[in-house]
Coordinates of C-alpha atoms in Angstrom, one line a residue:
X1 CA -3.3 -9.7 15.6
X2 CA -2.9 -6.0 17.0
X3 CA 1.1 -6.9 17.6
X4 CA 1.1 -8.0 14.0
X5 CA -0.9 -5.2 12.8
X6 CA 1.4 -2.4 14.8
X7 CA 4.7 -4.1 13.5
X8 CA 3.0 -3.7 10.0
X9 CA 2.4 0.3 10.4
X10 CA 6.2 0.5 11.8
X11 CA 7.9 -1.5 9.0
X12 CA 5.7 0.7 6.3
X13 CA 5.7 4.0 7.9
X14 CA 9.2 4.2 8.4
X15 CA 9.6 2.5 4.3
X16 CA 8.5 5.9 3.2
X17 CA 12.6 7.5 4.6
X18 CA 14.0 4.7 2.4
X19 CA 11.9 4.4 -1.1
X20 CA 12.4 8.9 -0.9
X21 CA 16.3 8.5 -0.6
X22 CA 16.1 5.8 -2.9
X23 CA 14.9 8.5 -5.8
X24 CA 18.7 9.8 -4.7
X25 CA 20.2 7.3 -6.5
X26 CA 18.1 5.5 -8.4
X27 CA 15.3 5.9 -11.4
X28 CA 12.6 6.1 -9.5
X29 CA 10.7 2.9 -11.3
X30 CA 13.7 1.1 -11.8
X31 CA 14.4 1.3 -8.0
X32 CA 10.8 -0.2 -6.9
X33 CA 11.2 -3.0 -9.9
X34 CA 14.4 -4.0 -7.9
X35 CA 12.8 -4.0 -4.4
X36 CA 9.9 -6.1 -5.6
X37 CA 12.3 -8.6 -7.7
X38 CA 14.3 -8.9 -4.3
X39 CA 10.8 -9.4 -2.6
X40 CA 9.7 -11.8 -5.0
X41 CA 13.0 -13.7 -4.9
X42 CA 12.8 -14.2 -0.8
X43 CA 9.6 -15.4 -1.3
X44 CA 9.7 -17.8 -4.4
X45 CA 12.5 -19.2 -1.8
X46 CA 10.1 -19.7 1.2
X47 CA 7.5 -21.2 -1.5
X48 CA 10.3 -24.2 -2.5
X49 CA 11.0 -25.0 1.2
X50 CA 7.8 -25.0 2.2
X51 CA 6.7 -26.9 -1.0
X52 CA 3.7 -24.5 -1.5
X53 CA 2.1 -25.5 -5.0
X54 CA 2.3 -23.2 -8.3
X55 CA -1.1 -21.3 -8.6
X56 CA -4.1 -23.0 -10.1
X57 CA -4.5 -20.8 -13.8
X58 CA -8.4 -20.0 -12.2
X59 CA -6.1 -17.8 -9.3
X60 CA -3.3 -17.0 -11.4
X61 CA -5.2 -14.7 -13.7
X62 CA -6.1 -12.8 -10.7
X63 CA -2.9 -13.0 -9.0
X64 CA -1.5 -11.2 -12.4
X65 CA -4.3 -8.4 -12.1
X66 CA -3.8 -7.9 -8.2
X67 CA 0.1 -7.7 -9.4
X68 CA -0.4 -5.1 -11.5
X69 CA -2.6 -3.0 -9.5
X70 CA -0.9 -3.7 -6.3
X71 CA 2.4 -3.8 -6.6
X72 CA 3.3 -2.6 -10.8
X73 CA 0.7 0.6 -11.2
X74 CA 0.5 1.4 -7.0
X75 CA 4.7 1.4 -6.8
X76 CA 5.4 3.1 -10.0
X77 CA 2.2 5.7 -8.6
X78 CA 4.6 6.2 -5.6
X79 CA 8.0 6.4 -7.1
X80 CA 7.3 8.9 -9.7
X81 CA 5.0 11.1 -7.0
X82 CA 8.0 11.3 -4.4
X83 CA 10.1 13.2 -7.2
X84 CA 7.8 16.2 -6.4
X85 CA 6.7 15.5 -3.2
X86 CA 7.9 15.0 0.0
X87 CA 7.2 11.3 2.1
X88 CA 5.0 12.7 4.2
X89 CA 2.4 13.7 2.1
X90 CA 2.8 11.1 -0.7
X91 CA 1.8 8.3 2.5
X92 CA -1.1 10.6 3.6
X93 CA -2.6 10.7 -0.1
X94 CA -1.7 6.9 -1.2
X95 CA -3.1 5.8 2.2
X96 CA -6.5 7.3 1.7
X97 CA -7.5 3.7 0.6
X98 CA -9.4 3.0 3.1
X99 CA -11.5 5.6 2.2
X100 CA -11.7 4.4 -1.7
X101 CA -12.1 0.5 -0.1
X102 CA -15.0 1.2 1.8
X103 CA -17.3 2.6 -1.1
X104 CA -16.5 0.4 -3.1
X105 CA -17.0 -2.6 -0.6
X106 CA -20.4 -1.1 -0.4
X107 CA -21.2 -1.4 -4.0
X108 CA -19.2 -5.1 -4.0
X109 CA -19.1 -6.7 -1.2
X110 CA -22.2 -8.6 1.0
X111 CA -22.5 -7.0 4.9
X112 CA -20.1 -4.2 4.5
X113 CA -23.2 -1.0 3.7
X114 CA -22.4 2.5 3.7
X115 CA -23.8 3.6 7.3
X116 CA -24.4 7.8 8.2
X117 CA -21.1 7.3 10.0
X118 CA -19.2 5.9 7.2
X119 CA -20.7 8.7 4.8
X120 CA -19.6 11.4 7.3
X121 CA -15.9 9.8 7.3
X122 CA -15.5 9.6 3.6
X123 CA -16.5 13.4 3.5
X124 CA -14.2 14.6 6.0
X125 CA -11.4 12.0 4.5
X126 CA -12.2 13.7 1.1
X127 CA -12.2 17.3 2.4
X128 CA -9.0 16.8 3.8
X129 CA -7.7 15.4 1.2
X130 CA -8.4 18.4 -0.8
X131 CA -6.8 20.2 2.3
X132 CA -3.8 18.5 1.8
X133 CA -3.0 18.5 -2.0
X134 CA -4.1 22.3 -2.4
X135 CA -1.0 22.8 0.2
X136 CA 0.7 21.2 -2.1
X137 CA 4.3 21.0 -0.4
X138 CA 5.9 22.0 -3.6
X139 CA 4.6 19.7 -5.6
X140 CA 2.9 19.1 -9.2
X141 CA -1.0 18.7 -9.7
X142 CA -0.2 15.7 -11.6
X143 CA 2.0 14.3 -8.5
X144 CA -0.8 14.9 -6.2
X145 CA -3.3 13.2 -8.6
X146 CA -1.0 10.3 -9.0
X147 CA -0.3 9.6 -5.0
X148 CA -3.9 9.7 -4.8
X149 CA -4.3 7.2 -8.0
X150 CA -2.4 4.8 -6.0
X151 CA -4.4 4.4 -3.0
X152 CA -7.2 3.8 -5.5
X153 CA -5.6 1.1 -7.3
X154 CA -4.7 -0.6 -4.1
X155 CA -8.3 -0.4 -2.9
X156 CA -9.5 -1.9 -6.3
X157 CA -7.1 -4.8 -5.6
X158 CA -8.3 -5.7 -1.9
X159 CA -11.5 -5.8 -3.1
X160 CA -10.4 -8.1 -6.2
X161 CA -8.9 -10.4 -3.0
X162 CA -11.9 -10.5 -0.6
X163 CA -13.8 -11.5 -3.8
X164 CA -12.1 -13.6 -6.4
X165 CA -9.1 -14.8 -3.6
X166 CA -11.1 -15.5 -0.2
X167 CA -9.7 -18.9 -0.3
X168 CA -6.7 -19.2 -1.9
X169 CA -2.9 -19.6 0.0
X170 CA -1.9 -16.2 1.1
X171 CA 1.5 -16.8 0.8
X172 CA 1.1 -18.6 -2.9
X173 CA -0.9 -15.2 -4.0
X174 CA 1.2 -13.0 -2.2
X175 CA 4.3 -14.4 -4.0
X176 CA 3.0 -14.5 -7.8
X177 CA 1.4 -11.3 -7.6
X178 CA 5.0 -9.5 -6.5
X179 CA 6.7 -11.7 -9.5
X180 CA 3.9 -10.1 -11.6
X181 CA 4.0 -6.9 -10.6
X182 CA 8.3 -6.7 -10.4
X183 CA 8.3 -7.6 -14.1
X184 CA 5.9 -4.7 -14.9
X185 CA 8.0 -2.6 -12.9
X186 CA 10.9 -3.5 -14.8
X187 CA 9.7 -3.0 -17.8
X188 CA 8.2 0.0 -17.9
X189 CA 11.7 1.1 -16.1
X190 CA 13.7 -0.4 -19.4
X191 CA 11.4 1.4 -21.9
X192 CA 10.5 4.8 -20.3
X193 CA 13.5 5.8 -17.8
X194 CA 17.0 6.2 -19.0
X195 CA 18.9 7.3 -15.6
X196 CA 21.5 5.9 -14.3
X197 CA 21.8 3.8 -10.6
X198 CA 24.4 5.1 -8.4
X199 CA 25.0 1.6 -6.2
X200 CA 26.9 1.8 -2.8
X201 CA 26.3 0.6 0.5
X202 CA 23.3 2.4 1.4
X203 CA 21.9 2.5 -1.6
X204 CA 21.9 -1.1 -1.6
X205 CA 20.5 -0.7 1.9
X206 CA 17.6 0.4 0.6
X207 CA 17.0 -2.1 -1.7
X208 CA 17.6 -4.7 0.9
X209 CA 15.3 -3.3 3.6
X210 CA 12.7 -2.4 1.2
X211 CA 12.7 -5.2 -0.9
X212 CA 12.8 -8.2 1.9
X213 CA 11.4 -6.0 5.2
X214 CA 9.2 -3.7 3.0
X215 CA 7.7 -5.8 0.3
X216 CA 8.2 -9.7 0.9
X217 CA 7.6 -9.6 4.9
X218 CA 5.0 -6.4 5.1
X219 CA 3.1 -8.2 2.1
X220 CA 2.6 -11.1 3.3
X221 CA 1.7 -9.7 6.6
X222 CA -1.2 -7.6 5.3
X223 CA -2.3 -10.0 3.3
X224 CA -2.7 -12.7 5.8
X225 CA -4.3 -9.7 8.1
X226 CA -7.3 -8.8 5.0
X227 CA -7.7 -12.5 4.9
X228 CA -9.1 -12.8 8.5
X229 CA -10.9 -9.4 9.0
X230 CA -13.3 -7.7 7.3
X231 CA -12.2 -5.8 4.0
X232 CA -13.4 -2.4 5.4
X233 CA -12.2 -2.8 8.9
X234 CA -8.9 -4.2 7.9
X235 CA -8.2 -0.6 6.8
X236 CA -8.0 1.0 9.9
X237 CA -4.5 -0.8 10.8
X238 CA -3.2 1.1 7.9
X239 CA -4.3 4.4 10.0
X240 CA -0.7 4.6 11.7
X241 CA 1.2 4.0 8.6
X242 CA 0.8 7.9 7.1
X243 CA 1.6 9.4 10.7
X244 CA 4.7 6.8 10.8
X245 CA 5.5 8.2 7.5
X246 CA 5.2 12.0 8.2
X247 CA 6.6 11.7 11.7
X248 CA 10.1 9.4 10.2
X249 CA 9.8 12.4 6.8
X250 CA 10.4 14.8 9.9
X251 CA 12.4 13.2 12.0
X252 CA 14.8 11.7 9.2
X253 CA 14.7 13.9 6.1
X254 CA 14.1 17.5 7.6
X255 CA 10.7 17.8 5.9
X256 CA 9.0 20.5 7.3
X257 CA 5.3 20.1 8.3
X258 CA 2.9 23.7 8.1
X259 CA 0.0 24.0 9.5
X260 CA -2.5 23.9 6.8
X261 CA -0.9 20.4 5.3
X262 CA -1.1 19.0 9.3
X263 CA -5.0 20.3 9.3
X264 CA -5.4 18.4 6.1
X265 CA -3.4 15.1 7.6
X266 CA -5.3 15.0 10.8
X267 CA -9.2 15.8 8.9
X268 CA -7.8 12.6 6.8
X269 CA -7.2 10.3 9.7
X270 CA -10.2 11.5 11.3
X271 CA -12.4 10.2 8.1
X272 CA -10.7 7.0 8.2
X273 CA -11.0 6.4 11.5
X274 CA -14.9 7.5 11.6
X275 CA -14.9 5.0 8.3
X276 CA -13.9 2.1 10.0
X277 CA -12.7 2.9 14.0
X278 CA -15.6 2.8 17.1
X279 CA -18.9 1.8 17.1
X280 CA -18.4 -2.1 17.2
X281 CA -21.0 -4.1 19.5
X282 CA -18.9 -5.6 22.1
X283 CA -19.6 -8.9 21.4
X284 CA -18.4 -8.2 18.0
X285 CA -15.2 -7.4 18.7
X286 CA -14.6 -9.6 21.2
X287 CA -15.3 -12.3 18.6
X288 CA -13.0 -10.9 16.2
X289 CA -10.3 -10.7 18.7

């Protein structure tokens, strides 16, 4: 599970270079509705050969929900909050969810309480947070709020799939809720955006990785990881992913990194990690493992 999980953090960390070069040529919307049709496509594919069943409609209405807060709202959230910001921070702010996941699991979900140490994380996570958007790397209030929206929509959907989807075929939802959420994409991209897409061999290279490495593989894989461990502990392999990000936004994009945005990053980390890292009996974790 921990070689799944790191591969996970790689393959999304290093998504955030692609979908921010992607805004380049692309309507921003219009580009994620195209990665998730090309996700959705691999793995309607992978459903046929492996002769996985069409949802029951009990799962399918939830499927649709978990596609539009997972994959329509949290993607278009991203997309439009890269025009004014740079990777880096976008994946610190939209991967606060575990932060978001755990209160709510509190509130929702049966043996995951909010303990003193959990409290102190979502505090520090908050204040960093706060930290990090009043930096604000160049970028809009409203882009800042929105990045932050979409870490909250995907925590609202993990929790809809540790309670309405504990059983169901991870594949099978994984698959409808992309369909679901591409065609929202899409749509909003035909009424509200009227750029243009400037196609060519990268830009389709972005598509391509995104769409079948980013979306259909990474989706699946996180899926299949929240269905075997706990909803609130699941979260912490998701604490690589913004460093990934900020570290590839450096390395790959020249974005520059100051000192008060890195202050916010690493009080953000340190919340998730006190949120959902350390203090497991042994015994525990030995079992999980």
């Amino acid at each position: 599970m921990n070689g799944l999980i790191g591969l996970l953090c790689l393959i999304w960390g290093f998504n955030w270079v692609f979908m921010k070069l992607a805004n380049g040529v692309f309507p921003p919307v219009l580009f994620a509705g195209y990665r998730f049709a090309l996700g959705a496509l691999v793995l309607l594919a992978v459903c046929y050969f492996r002769k996985v069943p069409l949802p029951r409609w009990k799962d399918l209405k939830w499927y649709i929900v978990c596609g539009i807060l997972q994959t329509m709202y949290f993607n278009l959230a991203i997309q439009i909050s890269l025009e004014d910001l740079s990777a880096g921070l976008t994946s610190v702010l939209t991967y606060s969810m575990p932060l978001w996941l755990t209160l709510m699991a509190h509130f929702w979900l049966p043996g995951e309480k909010l303990r003193l140490r959990k409290l102190a994380g979502i505090m520090i996570g908050i204040i960093g947070l706060f930290i990090a958007m009043d930096a604000h790397w160049g970028g809009s209030t409203g882009a800042l709020l929105l990045a932050v929206s979409s870490g909250l929509s995907w925590a609202l959907s993990n929790l809809l799939i540790k309670r309405k989807l504990a059983g169901s075929d991870m594949l099978q939802f994984t698959t409808w809720q992309m369909v679901a959420g591409a065609a929202g994409l899409l749509l909003y991209s035909v009424i509200f955006e009227h750029g243009k897409s400037h196609w060519g061999v990268m830009p389709a290279v972005y598509v391509v990785f995104s769409g079948v490495v980013g979306s259909a593989l990474a989706f699946v894989m996180w899926s299949y990881i929240l269905s075997k461990v706990e909803a609130s502990k699941a979260s912490i392999s998701l604490l690589l992913v913004p460093v990934v990000g900020v570290v590839c936004g450096c390395l790959f994009l020249k974005e520059s990194l100051n000192s008060v945005v890195a202050v916010g990053i690493v009080l953000v980390l340190l919340g998730i990690w006190l949120v959902n890292g350390g203090g497991k009996p042994k015994a525990e974790a030995s079992a999980e493992r």
